[in-house]
mmCIF file of C-alpha atoms in Angstrom:
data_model
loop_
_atom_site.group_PDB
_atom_site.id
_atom_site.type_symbol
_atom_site.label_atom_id
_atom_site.label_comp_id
_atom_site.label_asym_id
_atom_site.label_seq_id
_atom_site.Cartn_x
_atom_site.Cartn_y
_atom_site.Cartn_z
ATOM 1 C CA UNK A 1 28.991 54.338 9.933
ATOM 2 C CA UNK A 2 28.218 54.565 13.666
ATOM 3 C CA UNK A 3 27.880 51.678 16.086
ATOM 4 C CA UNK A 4 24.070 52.701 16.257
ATOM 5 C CA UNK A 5 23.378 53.086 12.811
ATOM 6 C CA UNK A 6 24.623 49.698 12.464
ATOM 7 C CA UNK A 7 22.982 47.669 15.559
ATOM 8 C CA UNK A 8 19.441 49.566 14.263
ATOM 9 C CA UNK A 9 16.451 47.392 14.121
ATOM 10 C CA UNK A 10 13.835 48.736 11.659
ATOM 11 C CA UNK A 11 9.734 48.737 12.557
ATOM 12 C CA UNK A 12 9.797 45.396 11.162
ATOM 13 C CA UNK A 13 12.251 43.555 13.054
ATOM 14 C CA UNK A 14 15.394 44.217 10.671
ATOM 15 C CA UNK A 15 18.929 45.085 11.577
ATOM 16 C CA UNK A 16 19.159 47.101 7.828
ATOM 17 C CA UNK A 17 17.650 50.608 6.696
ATOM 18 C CA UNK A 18 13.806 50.243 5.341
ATOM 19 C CA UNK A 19 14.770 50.968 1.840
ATOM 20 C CA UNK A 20 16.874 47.423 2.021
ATOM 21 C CA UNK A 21 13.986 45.728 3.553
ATOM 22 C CA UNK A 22 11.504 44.093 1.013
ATOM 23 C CA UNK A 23 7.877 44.013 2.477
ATOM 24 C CA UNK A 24 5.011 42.042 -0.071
ATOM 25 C CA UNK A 25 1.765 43.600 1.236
ATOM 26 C CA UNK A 26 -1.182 41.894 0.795
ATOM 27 C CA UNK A 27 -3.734 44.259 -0.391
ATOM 28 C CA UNK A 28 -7.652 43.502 -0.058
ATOM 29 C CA UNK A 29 -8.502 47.103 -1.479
ATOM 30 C CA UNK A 30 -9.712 47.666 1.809
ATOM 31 C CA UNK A 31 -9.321 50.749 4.167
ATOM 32 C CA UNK A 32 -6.915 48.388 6.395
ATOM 33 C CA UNK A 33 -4.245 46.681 3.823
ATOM 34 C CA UNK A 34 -4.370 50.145 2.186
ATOM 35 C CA UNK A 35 -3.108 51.708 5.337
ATOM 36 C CA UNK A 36 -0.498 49.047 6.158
ATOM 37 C CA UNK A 37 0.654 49.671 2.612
ATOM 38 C CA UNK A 38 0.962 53.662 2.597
ATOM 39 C CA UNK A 39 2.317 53.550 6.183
ATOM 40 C CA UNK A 40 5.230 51.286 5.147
ATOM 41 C CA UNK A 41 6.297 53.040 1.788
ATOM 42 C CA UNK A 42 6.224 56.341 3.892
ATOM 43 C CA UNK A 43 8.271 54.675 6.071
ATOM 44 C CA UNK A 44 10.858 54.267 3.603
ATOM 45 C CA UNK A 45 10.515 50.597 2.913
ATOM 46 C CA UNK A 46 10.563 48.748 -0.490
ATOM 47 C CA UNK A 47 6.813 47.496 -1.015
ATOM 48 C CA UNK A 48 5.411 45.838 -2.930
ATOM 49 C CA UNK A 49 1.512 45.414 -3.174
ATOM 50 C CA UNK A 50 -0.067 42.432 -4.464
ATOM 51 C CA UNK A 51 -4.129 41.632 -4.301
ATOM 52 C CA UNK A 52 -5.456 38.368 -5.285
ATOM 53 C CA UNK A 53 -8.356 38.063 -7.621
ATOM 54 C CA UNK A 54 -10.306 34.675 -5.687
ATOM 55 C CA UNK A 55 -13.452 34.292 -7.759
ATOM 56 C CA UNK A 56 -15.228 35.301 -11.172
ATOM 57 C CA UNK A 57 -16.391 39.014 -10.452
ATOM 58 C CA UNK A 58 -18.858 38.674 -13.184
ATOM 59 C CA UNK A 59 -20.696 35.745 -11.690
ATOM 60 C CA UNK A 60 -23.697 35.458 -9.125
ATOM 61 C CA UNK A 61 -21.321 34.954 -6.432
ATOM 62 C CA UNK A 62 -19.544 38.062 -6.239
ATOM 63 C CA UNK A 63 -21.483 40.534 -4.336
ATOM 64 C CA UNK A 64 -21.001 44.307 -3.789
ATOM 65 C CA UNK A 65 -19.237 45.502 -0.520
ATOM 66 C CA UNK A 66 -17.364 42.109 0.061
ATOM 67 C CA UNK A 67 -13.582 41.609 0.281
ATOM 68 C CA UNK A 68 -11.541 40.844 -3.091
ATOM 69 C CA UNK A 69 -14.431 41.821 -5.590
ATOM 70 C CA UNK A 70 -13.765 43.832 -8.450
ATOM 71 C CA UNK A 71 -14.333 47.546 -7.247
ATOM 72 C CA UNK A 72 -11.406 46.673 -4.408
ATOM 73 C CA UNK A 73 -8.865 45.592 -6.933
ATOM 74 C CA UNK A 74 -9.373 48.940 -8.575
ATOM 75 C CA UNK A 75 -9.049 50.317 -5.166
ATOM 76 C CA UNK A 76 -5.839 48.735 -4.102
ATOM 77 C CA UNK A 77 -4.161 49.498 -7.650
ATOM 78 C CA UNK A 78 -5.226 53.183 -7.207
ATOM 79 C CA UNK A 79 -3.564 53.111 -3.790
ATOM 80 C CA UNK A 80 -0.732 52.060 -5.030
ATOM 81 C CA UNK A 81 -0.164 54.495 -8.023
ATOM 82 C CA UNK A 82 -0.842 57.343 -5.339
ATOM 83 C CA UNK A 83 1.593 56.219 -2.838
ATOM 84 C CA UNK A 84 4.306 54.837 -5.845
ATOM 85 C CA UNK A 85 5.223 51.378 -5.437
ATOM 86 C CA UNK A 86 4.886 48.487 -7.447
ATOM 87 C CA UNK A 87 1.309 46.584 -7.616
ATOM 88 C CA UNK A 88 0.294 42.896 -8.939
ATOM 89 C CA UNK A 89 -2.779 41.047 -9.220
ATOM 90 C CA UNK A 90 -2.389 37.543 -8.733
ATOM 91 C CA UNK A 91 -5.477 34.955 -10.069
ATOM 92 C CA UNK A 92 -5.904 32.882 -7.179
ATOM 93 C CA UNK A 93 -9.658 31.681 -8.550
ATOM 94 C CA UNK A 94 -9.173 28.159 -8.669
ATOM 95 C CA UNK A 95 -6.567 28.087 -5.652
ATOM 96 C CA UNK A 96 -9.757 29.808 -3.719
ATOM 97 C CA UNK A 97 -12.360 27.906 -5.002
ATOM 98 C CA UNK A 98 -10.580 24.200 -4.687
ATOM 99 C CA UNK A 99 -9.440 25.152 -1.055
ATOM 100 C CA UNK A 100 -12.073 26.858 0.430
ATOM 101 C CA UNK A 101 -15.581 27.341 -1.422
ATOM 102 C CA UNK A 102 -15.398 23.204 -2.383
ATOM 103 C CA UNK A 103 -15.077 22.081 1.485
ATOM 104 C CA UNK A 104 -17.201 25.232 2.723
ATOM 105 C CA UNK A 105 -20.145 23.363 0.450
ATOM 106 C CA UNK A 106 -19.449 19.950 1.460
ATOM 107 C CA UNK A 107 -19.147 20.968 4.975
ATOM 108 C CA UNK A 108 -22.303 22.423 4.936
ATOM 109 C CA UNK A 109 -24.006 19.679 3.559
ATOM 110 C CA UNK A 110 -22.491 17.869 6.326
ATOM 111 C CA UNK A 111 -24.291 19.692 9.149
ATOM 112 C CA UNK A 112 -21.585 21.575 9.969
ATOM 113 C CA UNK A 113 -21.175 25.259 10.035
ATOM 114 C CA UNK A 114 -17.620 26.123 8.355
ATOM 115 C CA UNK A 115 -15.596 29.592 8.732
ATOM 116 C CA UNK A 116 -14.278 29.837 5.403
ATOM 117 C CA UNK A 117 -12.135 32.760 6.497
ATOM 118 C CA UNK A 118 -9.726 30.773 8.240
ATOM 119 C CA UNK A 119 -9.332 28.529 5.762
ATOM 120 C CA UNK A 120 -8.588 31.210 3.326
ATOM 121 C CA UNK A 121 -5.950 32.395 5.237
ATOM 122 C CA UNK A 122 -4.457 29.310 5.975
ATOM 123 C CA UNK A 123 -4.493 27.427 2.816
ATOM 124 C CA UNK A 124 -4.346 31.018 0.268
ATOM 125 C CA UNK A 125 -3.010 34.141 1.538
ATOM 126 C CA UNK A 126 -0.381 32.604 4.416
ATOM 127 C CA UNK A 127 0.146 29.599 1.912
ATOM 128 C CA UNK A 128 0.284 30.471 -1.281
ATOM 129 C CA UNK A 129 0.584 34.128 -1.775
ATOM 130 C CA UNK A 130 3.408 33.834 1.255
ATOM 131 C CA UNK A 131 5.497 31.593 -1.230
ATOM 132 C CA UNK A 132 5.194 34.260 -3.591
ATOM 133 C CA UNK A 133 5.815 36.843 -1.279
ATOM 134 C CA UNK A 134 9.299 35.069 -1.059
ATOM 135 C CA UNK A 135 9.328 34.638 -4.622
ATOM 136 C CA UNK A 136 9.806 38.032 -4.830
ATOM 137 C CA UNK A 137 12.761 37.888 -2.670
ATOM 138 C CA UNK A 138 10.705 39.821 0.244
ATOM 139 C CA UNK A 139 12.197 40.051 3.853
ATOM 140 C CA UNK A 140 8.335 39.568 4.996
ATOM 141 C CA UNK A 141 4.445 39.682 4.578
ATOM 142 C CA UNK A 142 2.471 42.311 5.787
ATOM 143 C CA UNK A 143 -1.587 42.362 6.841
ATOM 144 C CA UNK A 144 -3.946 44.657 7.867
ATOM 145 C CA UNK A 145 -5.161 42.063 10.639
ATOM 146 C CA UNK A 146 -5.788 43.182 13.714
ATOM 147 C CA UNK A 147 -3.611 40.536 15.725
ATOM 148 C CA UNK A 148 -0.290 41.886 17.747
ATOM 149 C CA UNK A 149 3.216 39.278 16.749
ATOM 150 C CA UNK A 150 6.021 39.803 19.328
ATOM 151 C CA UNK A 151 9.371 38.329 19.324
ATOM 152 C CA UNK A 152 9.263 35.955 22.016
ATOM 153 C CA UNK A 153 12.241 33.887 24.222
ATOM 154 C CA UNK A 154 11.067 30.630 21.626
ATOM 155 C CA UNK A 155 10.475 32.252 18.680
ATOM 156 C CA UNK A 156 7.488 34.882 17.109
ATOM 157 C CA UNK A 157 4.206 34.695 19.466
ATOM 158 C CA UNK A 158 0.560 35.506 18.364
ATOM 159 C CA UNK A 159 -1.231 37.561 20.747
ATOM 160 C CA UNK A 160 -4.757 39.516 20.710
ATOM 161 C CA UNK A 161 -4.841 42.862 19.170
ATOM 162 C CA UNK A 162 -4.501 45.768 21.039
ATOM 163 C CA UNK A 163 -8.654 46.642 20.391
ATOM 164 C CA UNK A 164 -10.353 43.898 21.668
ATOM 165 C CA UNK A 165 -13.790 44.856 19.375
ATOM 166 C CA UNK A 166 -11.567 44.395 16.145
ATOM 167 C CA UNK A 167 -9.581 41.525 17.777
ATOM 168 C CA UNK A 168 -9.030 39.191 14.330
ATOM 169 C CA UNK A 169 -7.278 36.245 16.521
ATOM 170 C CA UNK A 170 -9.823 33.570 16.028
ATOM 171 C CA UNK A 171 -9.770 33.911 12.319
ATOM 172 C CA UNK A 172 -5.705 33.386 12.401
ATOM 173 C CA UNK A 173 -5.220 30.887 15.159
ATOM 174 C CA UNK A 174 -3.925 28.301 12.355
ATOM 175 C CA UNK A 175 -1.250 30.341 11.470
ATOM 176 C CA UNK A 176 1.733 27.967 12.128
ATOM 177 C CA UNK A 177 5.272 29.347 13.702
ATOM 178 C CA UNK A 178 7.066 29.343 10.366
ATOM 179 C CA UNK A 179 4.360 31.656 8.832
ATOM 180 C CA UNK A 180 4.826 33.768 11.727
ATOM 181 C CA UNK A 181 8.370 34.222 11.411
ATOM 182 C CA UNK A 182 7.504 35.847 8.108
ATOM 183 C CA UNK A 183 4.671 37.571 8.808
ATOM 184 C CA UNK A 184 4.339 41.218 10.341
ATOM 185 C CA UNK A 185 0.759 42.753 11.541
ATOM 186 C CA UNK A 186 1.654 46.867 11.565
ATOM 187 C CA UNK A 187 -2.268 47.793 12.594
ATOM 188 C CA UNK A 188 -2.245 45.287 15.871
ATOM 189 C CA UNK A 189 -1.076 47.662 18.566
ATOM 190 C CA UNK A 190 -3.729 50.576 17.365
ATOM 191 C CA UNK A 191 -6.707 50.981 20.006
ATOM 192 C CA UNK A 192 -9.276 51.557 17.527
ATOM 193 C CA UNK A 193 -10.413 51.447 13.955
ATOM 194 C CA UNK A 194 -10.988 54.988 13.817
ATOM 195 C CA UNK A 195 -6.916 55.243 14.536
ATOM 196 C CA UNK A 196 -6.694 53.510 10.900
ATOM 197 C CA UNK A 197 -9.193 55.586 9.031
ATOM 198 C CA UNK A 198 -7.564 58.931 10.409
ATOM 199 C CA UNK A 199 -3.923 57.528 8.971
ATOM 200 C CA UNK A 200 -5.566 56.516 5.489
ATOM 201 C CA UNK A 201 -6.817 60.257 5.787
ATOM 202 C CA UNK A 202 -3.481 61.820 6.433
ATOM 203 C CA UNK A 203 -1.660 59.217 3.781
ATOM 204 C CA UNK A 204 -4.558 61.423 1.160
ATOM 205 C CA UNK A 205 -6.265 57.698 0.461
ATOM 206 C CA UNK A 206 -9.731 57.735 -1.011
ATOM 207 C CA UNK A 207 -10.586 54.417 0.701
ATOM 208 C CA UNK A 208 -10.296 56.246 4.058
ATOM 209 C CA UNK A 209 -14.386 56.269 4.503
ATOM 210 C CA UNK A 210 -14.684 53.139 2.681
ATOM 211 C CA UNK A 211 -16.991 50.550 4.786
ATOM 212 C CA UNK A 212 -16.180 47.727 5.941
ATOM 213 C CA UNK A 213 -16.488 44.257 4.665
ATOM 214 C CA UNK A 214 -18.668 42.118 6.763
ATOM 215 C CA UNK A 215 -20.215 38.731 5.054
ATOM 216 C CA UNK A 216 -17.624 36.021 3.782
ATOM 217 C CA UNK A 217 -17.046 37.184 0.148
ATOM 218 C CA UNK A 218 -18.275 34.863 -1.832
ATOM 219 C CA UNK A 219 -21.847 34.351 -0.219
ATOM 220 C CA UNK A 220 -24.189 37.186 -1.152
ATOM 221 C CA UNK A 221 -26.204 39.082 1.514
ATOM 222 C CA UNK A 222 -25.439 36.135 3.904
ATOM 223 C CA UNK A 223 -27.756 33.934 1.947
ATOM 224 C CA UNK A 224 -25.508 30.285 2.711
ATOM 225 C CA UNK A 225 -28.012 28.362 1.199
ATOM 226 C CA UNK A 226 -28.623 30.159 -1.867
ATOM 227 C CA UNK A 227 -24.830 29.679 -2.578
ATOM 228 C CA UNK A 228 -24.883 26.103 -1.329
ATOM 229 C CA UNK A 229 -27.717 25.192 -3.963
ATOM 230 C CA UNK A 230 -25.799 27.012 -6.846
ATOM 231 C CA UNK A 231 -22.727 24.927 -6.162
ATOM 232 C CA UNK A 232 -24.570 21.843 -5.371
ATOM 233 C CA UNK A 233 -27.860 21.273 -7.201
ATOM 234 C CA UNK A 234 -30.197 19.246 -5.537
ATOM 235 C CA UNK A 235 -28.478 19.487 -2.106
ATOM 236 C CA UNK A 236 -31.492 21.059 -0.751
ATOM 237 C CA UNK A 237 -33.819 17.969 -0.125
ATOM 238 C CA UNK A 238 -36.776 18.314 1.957
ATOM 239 C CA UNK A 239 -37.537 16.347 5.043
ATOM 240 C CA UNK A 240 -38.972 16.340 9.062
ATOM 241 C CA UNK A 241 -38.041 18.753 11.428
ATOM 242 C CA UNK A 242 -38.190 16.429 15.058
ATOM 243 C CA UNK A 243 -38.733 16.968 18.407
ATOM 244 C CA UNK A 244 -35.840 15.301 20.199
ATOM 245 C CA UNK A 245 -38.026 12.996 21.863
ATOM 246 C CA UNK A 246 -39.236 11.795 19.136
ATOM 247 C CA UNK A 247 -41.783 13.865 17.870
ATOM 248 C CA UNK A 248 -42.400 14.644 13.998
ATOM 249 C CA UNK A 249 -43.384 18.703 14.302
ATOM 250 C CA UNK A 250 -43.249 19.777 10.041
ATOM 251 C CA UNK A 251 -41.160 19.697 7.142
ATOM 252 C CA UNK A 252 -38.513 21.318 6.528
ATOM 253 C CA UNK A 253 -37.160 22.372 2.732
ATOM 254 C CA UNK A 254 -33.472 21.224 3.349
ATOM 255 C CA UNK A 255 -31.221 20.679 6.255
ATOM 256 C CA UNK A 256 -29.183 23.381 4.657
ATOM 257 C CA UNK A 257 -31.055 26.278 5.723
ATOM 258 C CA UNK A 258 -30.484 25.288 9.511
ATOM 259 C CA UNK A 259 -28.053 25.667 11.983
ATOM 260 C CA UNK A 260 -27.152 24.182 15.347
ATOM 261 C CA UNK A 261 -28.542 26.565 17.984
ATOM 262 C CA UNK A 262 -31.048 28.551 15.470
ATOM 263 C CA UNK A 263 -34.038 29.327 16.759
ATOM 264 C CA UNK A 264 -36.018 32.117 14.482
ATOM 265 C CA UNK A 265 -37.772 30.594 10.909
ATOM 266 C CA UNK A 266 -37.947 27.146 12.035
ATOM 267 C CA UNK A 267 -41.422 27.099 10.723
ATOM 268 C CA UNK A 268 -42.827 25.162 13.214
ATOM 269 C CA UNK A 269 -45.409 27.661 15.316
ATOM 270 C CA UNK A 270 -48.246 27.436 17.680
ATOM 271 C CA UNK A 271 -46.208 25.578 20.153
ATOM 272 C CA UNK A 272 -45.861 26.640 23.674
ATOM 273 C CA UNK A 273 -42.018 26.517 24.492
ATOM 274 C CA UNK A 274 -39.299 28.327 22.660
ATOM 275 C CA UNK A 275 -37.455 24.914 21.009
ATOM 276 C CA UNK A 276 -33.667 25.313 19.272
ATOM 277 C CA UNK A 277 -32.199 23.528 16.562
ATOM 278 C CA UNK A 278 -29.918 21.503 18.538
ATOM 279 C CA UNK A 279 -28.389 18.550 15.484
ATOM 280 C CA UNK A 280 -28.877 18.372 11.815
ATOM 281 C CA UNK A 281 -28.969 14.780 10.909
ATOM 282 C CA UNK A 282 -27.677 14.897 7.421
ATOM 283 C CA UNK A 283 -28.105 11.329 6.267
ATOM 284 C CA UNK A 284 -31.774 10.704 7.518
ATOM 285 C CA UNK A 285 -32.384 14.448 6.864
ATOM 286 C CA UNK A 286 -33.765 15.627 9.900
ATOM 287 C CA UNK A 287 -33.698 18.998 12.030
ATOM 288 C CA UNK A 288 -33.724 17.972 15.539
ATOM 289 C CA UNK A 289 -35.256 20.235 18.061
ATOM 290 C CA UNK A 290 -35.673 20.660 21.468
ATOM 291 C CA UNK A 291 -35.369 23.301 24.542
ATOM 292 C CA UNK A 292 -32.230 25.829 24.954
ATOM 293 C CA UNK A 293 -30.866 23.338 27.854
ATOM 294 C CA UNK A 294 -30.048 20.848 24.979
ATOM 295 C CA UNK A 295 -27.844 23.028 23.594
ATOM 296 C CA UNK A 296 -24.962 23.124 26.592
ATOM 297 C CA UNK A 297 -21.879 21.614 25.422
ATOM 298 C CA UNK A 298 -19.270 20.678 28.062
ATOM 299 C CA UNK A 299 -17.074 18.204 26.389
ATOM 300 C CA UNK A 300 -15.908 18.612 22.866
ATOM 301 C CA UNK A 301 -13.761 17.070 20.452
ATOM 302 C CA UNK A 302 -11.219 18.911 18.477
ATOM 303 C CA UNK A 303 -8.773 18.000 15.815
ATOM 304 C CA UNK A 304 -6.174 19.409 13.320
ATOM 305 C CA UNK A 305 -4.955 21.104 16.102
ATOM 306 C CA UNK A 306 -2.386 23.804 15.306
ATOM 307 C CA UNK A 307 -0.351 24.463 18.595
ATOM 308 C CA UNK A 308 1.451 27.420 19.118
ATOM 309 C CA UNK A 309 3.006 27.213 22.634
ATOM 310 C CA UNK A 310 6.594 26.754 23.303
ATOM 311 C CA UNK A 311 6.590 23.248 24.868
ATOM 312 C CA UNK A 312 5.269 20.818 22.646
ATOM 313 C CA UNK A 313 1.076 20.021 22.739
ATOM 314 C CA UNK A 314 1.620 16.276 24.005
ATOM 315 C CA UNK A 315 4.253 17.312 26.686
ATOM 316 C CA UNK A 316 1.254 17.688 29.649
ATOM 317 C CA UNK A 317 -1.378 15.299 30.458
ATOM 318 C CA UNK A 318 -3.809 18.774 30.396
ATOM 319 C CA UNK A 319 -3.643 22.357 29.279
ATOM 320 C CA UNK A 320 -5.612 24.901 31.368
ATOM 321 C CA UNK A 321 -6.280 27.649 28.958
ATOM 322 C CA UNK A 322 -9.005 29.757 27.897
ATOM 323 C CA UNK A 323 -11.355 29.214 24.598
ATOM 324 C CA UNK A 324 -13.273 30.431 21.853
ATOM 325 C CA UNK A 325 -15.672 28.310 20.390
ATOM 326 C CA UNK A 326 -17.581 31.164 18.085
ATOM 327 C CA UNK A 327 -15.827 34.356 17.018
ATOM 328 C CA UNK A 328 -18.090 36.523 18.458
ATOM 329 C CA UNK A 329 -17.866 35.235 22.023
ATOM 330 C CA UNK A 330 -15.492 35.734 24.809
ATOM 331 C CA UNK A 331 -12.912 33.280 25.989
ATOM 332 C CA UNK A 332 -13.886 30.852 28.769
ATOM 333 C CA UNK A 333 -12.130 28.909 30.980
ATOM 334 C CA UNK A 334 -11.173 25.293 29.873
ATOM 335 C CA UNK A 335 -9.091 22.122 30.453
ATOM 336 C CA UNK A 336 -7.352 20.753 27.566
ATOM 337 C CA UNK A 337 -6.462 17.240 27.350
ATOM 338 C CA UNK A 338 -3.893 16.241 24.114
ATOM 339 C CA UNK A 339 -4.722 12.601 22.607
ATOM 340 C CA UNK A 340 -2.075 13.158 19.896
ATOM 341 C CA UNK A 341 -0.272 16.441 18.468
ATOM 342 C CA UNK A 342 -3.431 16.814 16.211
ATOM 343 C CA UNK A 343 -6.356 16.054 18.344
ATOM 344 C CA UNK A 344 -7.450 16.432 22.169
ATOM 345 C CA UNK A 345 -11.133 16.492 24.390
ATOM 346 C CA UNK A 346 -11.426 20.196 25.433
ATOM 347 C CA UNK A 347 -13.634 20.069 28.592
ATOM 348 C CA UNK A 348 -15.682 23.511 29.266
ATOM 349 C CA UNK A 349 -15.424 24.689 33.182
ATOM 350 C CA UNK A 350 -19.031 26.466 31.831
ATOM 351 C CA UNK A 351 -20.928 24.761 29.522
ATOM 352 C CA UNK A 352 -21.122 26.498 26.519
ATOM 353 C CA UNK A 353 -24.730 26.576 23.906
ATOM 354 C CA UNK A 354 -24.631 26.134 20.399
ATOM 355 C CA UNK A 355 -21.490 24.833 19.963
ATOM 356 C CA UNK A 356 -21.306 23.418 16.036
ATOM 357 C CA UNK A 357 -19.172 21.211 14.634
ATOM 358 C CA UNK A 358 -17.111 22.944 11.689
ATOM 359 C CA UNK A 359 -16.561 26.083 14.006
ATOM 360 C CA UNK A 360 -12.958 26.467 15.400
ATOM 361 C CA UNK A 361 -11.958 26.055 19.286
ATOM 362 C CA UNK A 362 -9.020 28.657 19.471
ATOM 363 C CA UNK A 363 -6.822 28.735 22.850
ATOM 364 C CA UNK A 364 -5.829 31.775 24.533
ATOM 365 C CA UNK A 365 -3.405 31.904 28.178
ATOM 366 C CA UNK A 366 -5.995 33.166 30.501
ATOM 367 C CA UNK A 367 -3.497 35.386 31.975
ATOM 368 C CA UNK A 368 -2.343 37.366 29.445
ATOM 369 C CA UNK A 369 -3.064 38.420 25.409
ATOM 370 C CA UNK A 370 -1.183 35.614 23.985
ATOM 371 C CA UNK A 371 -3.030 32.891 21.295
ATOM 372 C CA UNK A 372 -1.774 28.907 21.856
ATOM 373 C CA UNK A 373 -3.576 28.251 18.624
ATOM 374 C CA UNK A 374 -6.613 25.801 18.259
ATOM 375 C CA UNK A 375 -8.496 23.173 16.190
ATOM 376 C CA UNK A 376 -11.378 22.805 14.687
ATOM 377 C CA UNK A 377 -14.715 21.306 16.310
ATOM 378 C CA UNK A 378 -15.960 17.565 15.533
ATOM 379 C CA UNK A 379 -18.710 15.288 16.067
ATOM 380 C CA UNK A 380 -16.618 12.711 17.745
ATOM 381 C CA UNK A 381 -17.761 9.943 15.230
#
């Protein structure tokens, strides 16, 4: 054997041929996992597939179209038989449902608005299903995220994917630096999505045209609410929506058909200015309104803070970073001020509207694509 052959680092990060190297995949039955999958078998590494079943496909929850239901477990096993590896489907139902559908309710009828997504990947598929990954005696996890991991001078780094419009980073800033020693993101360097579908086309997939998921997969046409009710009878009590200065403008059929910053189907017409939900006051069960200036946020608390930079969170007095406080916005410029390892005050250089407690705050180097991790957004109380 050559010096080469022997010094030879595989596509994953392995000094050993693929078909040594043991890669779980974790299959959604979507066009993305499916690719990751077919890519790395063709490769020449040992896969194995594995998709977890997270709620009762028979029941009112499930919805056609969403991630995990029972059409994409078909999908991913038929993937799997055409490419030839090994496929298993785990029942994760009351993992899923006791870690994330439970606190997505109660956090709702909280007045916050949760991303359930992120909890699913931190408490399920980069908790659980990563223990079984190594279980099964695999050198690493594979996704079909869109997030970029490189091998940095401290250890594994997160940065942004190479496509900034499919850019999955704020959905995985909680992944702590042991998971991302194990964890390998093969789609994170393409430019664009249509990259993927071409490669499920020339692996011979059928999932190749298959559309994307796009609601969380348990909550049917978007319809929070509806969900909310069916796990929590009764949680939809009826009470005043209020001006914030004081005001009593209607009634309102729940506080958990509202959000922080909605201003479309608040039911409250004929009045001259445009007026924004700006709190939900669960425990006298109000909808406070008022005008869109009400709604810029400078200051905001944030806590189970998962840090991902190389010197440790509470080693400067402030962070300046960049950050995310919805998904679907860009990063902006902020200071970041550590109380403990957990917790800090993230002050906004721009005030930022609609910024709800139960969303995450994820931090990003504003030089660069790397991800410092984040927290999740608090009342303060």
């Amino acid at each position: 054997m050559s010096l080469d052959t022997e010094i030879r680092v595989n596509s994953l990060g392995f000094a050993k041929p693929e078909s040594e190297t043991r890669v779980v995949v974790a299959m959604s039955g979507g066009v993305d996992s499916s690719v990751v999958a077919a890519k790395l078998k063709r490769e020449g590494y040992d896969v194995i597939g594995v998709t977890l079943q997270l709620y009762d496909h028979g029941a009112a929850l499930a919805k056609k179209g969403a991630c995990c239901a029972g059409v994409d477990i078909h999908d991913a096993r038929r993937v799997a038989e055409e490419m030839g590896f090994p496929h298993y489907v785990l029942d994760y139902e009351n993992i899923f449902r006791e870690a994330v559908i439970e606190e997505f309710a109660d956090s709702y009828l909280g007045g916050a608005t949760p991303v359930p997504c992120i909890r699913c990947n931190e408490r399920v598929k980069f908790k659980d299903l990563l223990a079984t990954a190594k279980d099964l005696d695999a050198d690493c996890m594979a996704t079909g995220h869109y997030i970029q991991r490189f091998d940095g001078d401290a250890g594994p780094e997160l940065h942004r994917a190479a496509d900034a419009n499919r850019d999955q980073s704020y959905f995985l800033f909680s992944t702590t630096p042991e998971q991302l020693s194990f964890l390998r993101f093969p789609l994170g360097h393409l430019k664009t999505k249509d990259e993927t579908r071409a490669l499920a086309r020339e692996f011979g997939l059928e999932v190749a045209d298959k559309p994307d998921s796009q609601d969380i997969c348990f909550v049917p046409d978007g319809n929070y609410a509806g969900v909310i009710e069916k796990l929590r009878p009764g949680a939809a009590e009826p009470g005043e929506i209020v001006h914030a200065d004081g005001r009593v403008l209607g009634r309102h059929d729940g506080v958990i058909h509202y959000t922080i910053g909605q201003r479309r189907g608040l039911g409250i017409g004929g009045l001259s200015d445009p007026l924004y939900v700006v709190r939900l006051d669960t425990e006298t069960r109000q909808v406070v309104v008022g005008p869109k200036e009400m709604l810029a946020t400078r200051t905001i608390p944030v806590r189970e803070i998962n840090w991902l930079g190389d010197a440790p969170f509470t080693s400067q007095g402030e962070w300046h970073l960049s950050v995310k406080v919805r998904s679907t916005r860009p990063p902006r410029e902020a200071v970041i001020r550590p109380i403990s390892e957990t917790e800090a005050e993230v002050e906004l250089l721009t005030p930022e509207e609609g910024v709800s407690p139960g969303q995450a705050c994820v931090f990003y180097a504003p030089d660069s694509s790397r991800i410092f991790g984040g927290g999740w957004i608090h009342t303060g109380h």
